mmCIF file of C-alpha atoms in Angstrom:
data_model
loop_
_atom_site.group_PDB
_atom_site.id
_atom_site.type_symbol
_atom_site.label_atom_id
_atom_site.label_comp_id
_atom_site.label_asym_id
_atom_site.label_seq_id
_atom_site.Cartn_x
_atom_site.Cartn_y
_atom_site.Cartn_z
ATOM 1 C CA MET A 1 60.335 265.736 318.836
ATOM 2 C CA CYS A 2 62.803 265.977 321.406
ATOM 3 C CA SER A 3 62.674 269.128 322.667
ATOM 4 C CA THR A 4 59.176 269.901 322.262
ATOM 5 C CA PRO A 5 58.964 270.785 326.105
ATOM 6 C CA LYS A 6 57.069 268.028 328.398
ATOM 7 C CA PRO A 7 53.610 268.886 330.626
ATOM 8 C CA LYS A 8 54.918 268.490 334.709
ATOM 9 C CA LYS A 9 51.380 267.229 335.710
ATOM 10 C CA LYS A 10 48.834 265.175 333.946
ATOM 11 C CA VAL A 11 45.666 265.991 333.465
ATOM 12 C CA LYS A 12 42.508 263.858 333.056
ATOM 13 C CA GLY A 13 39.108 264.886 331.541
ATOM 14 C CA LYS A 14 35.984 263.986 333.198
ATOM 15 C CA ASN A 15 34.960 260.427 331.481
ATOM 16 C CA SER A 16 30.445 261.324 330.848
ATOM 17 C CA THR A 17 29.313 257.821 329.626
ATOM 18 C CA ASN A 18 25.398 258.838 329.784
ATOM 19 C CA VAL A 19 26.391 262.051 327.574
ATOM 20 C CA VAL A 20 25.503 260.389 323.890
ATOM 21 C CA SER A 21 24.362 264.328 321.772
ATOM 22 C CA ILE A 22 24.781 267.490 322.723
ATOM 23 C CA LEU A 23 21.313 267.828 321.196
ATOM 24 C CA SER A 24 20.228 265.049 324.343
ATOM 25 C CA GLN A 25 21.138 268.025 327.526
ATOM 26 C CA MET A 26 18.889 270.720 325.698
ATOM 27 C CA ASP A 27 15.105 270.417 326.583
ATOM 28 C CA ALA A 28 12.471 270.233 323.511
ATOM 29 C CA GLU A 29 11.665 273.996 323.021
ATOM 30 C CA LYS A 30 15.868 274.869 322.847
ATOM 31 C CA ARG A 31 16.358 271.633 320.938
ATOM 32 C CA LYS A 32 13.508 272.918 318.213
ATOM 33 C CA GLN A 33 15.485 276.339 318.051
ATOM 34 C CA PHE A 34 18.865 274.642 317.334
ATOM 35 C CA ALA A 35 17.958 273.060 314.775
ATOM 36 C CA GLU A 36 15.758 275.484 312.846
ATOM 37 C CA ARG A 37 19.899 277.572 313.432
ATOM 38 C CA ALA A 38 21.473 274.487 311.700
ATOM 39 C CA ASN A 39 19.051 273.863 309.074
ATOM 40 C CA GLU A 40 18.990 277.895 308.148
ATOM 41 C CA ALA A 41 23.158 277.735 307.988
ATOM 42 C CA SER A 42 22.539 274.352 306.078
ATOM 43 C CA GLU A 43 20.196 276.064 303.293
ATOM 44 C CA ARG A 44 22.771 278.674 303.560
ATOM 45 C CA ARG A 45 25.307 276.964 302.381
ATOM 46 C CA GLU A 46 23.453 275.415 299.709
ATOM 47 C CA VAL A 47 22.388 278.415 297.824
ATOM 48 C CA LYS A 48 26.278 279.075 297.799
ATOM 49 C CA LYS A 49 26.716 276.281 296.269
ATOM 50 C CA GLN A 50 24.813 276.660 293.552
ATOM 51 C CA GLU A 51 25.887 280.710 292.298
ATOM 52 C CA ALA A 52 28.857 279.820 292.985
ATOM 53 C CA ILE A 53 28.579 276.801 290.020
ATOM 54 C CA PHE A 54 26.080 279.167 287.736
ATOM 55 C CA GLN A 55 28.622 281.657 288.254
ATOM 56 C CA GLN A 56 30.863 279.309 286.943
ATOM 57 C CA VAL A 57 28.426 278.395 284.096
ATOM 58 C CA GLN A 58 28.021 282.423 283.313
ATOM 59 C CA LEU A 59 31.946 282.273 282.779
ATOM 60 C CA ASN A 60 32.145 279.324 281.085
ATOM 61 C CA LEU A 61 29.429 280.879 278.522
ATOM 62 C CA ASN A 62 30.802 284.280 278.335
ATOM 63 C CA LYS A 63 34.217 283.050 277.166
ATOM 64 C CA GLY A 64 32.334 280.773 274.443
ATOM 65 C CA HIS A 65 30.586 284.348 273.278
ATOM 66 C CA ALA A 66 33.668 285.721 273.054
ATOM 67 C CA SER A 67 35.965 283.375 270.678
ATOM 68 C CA LEU A 68 32.973 282.581 268.527
ATOM 69 C CA LYS A 69 32.758 286.474 267.961
ATOM 70 C CA ILE A 70 36.033 286.570 267.526
ATOM 71 C CA SER A 71 35.693 283.980 264.672
ATOM 72 C CA THR A 72 33.414 285.510 263.137
ATOM 73 C CA MET A 73 34.996 288.579 262.591
ATOM 74 C CA THR A 74 38.007 287.609 260.729
ATOM 75 C CA SER A 75 36.093 285.205 258.111
ATOM 76 C CA LYS A 76 34.926 287.330 256.419
ATOM 77 C CA PRO A 77 33.638 287.085 253.453
ATOM 78 C CA TRP A 78 36.175 287.905 250.042
ATOM 79 C CA HIS A 79 33.942 290.664 248.682
ATOM 80 C CA TYR A 80 34.452 292.520 252.573
ATOM 81 C CA TRP A 81 37.919 292.780 251.990
ATOM 82 C CA LEU A 82 37.744 293.673 247.846
ATOM 83 C CA ILE A 83 35.502 296.847 249.123
ATOM 84 C CA SER A 84 37.643 298.058 251.721
ATOM 85 C CA ALA A 85 41.457 297.521 250.085
ATOM 86 C CA SER A 86 43.314 299.821 248.306
ATOM 87 C CA PHE A 87 43.946 299.150 244.341
ATOM 88 C CA SER A 88 47.452 298.405 244.868
ATOM 89 C CA GLU A 89 46.490 295.572 247.322
ATOM 90 C CA ILE A 90 44.001 294.277 244.607
ATOM 91 C CA PHE A 91 46.472 294.970 241.543
ATOM 92 C CA HIS A 92 49.096 292.845 243.513
ATOM 93 C CA THR A 93 47.158 290.061 244.538
ATOM 94 C CA LEU A 94 45.069 289.647 240.983
ATOM 95 C CA PHE A 95 48.511 289.702 239.180
ATOM 96 C CA HIS A 96 51.132 288.702 241.945
ATOM 97 C CA LYS A 97 48.573 285.790 243.146
ATOM 98 C CA LYS A 98 50.093 287.226 247.130
ATOM 99 C CA GLN A 99 47.256 287.318 250.044
ATOM 100 C CA PRO A 100 45.707 290.167 250.893
ATOM 101 C CA ILE A 101 46.982 291.867 253.650
ATOM 102 C CA LYS A 102 45.027 292.846 256.153
#
């Protein structure tokens, strides 16, 4: 951008050709400790990911069960309505061919 200030000095970093990785400058014991900590962190991330997947599956199953309960509750046999209906609803249903009021 045009309005950003430009640095007055040029800074150069040290160029090192012998450094390949962070582990190359550590001794064997520190490399082993580093690897153990990195493996533990990786395992924790994997466990978190598996728990998130499990929770999502449980949530989806619970939603499915809730919709199943609702659909079974609304589709009761006709004699349940007959037991709970009033005489006027039965009369109107039989003689006027109206749907029962639920």
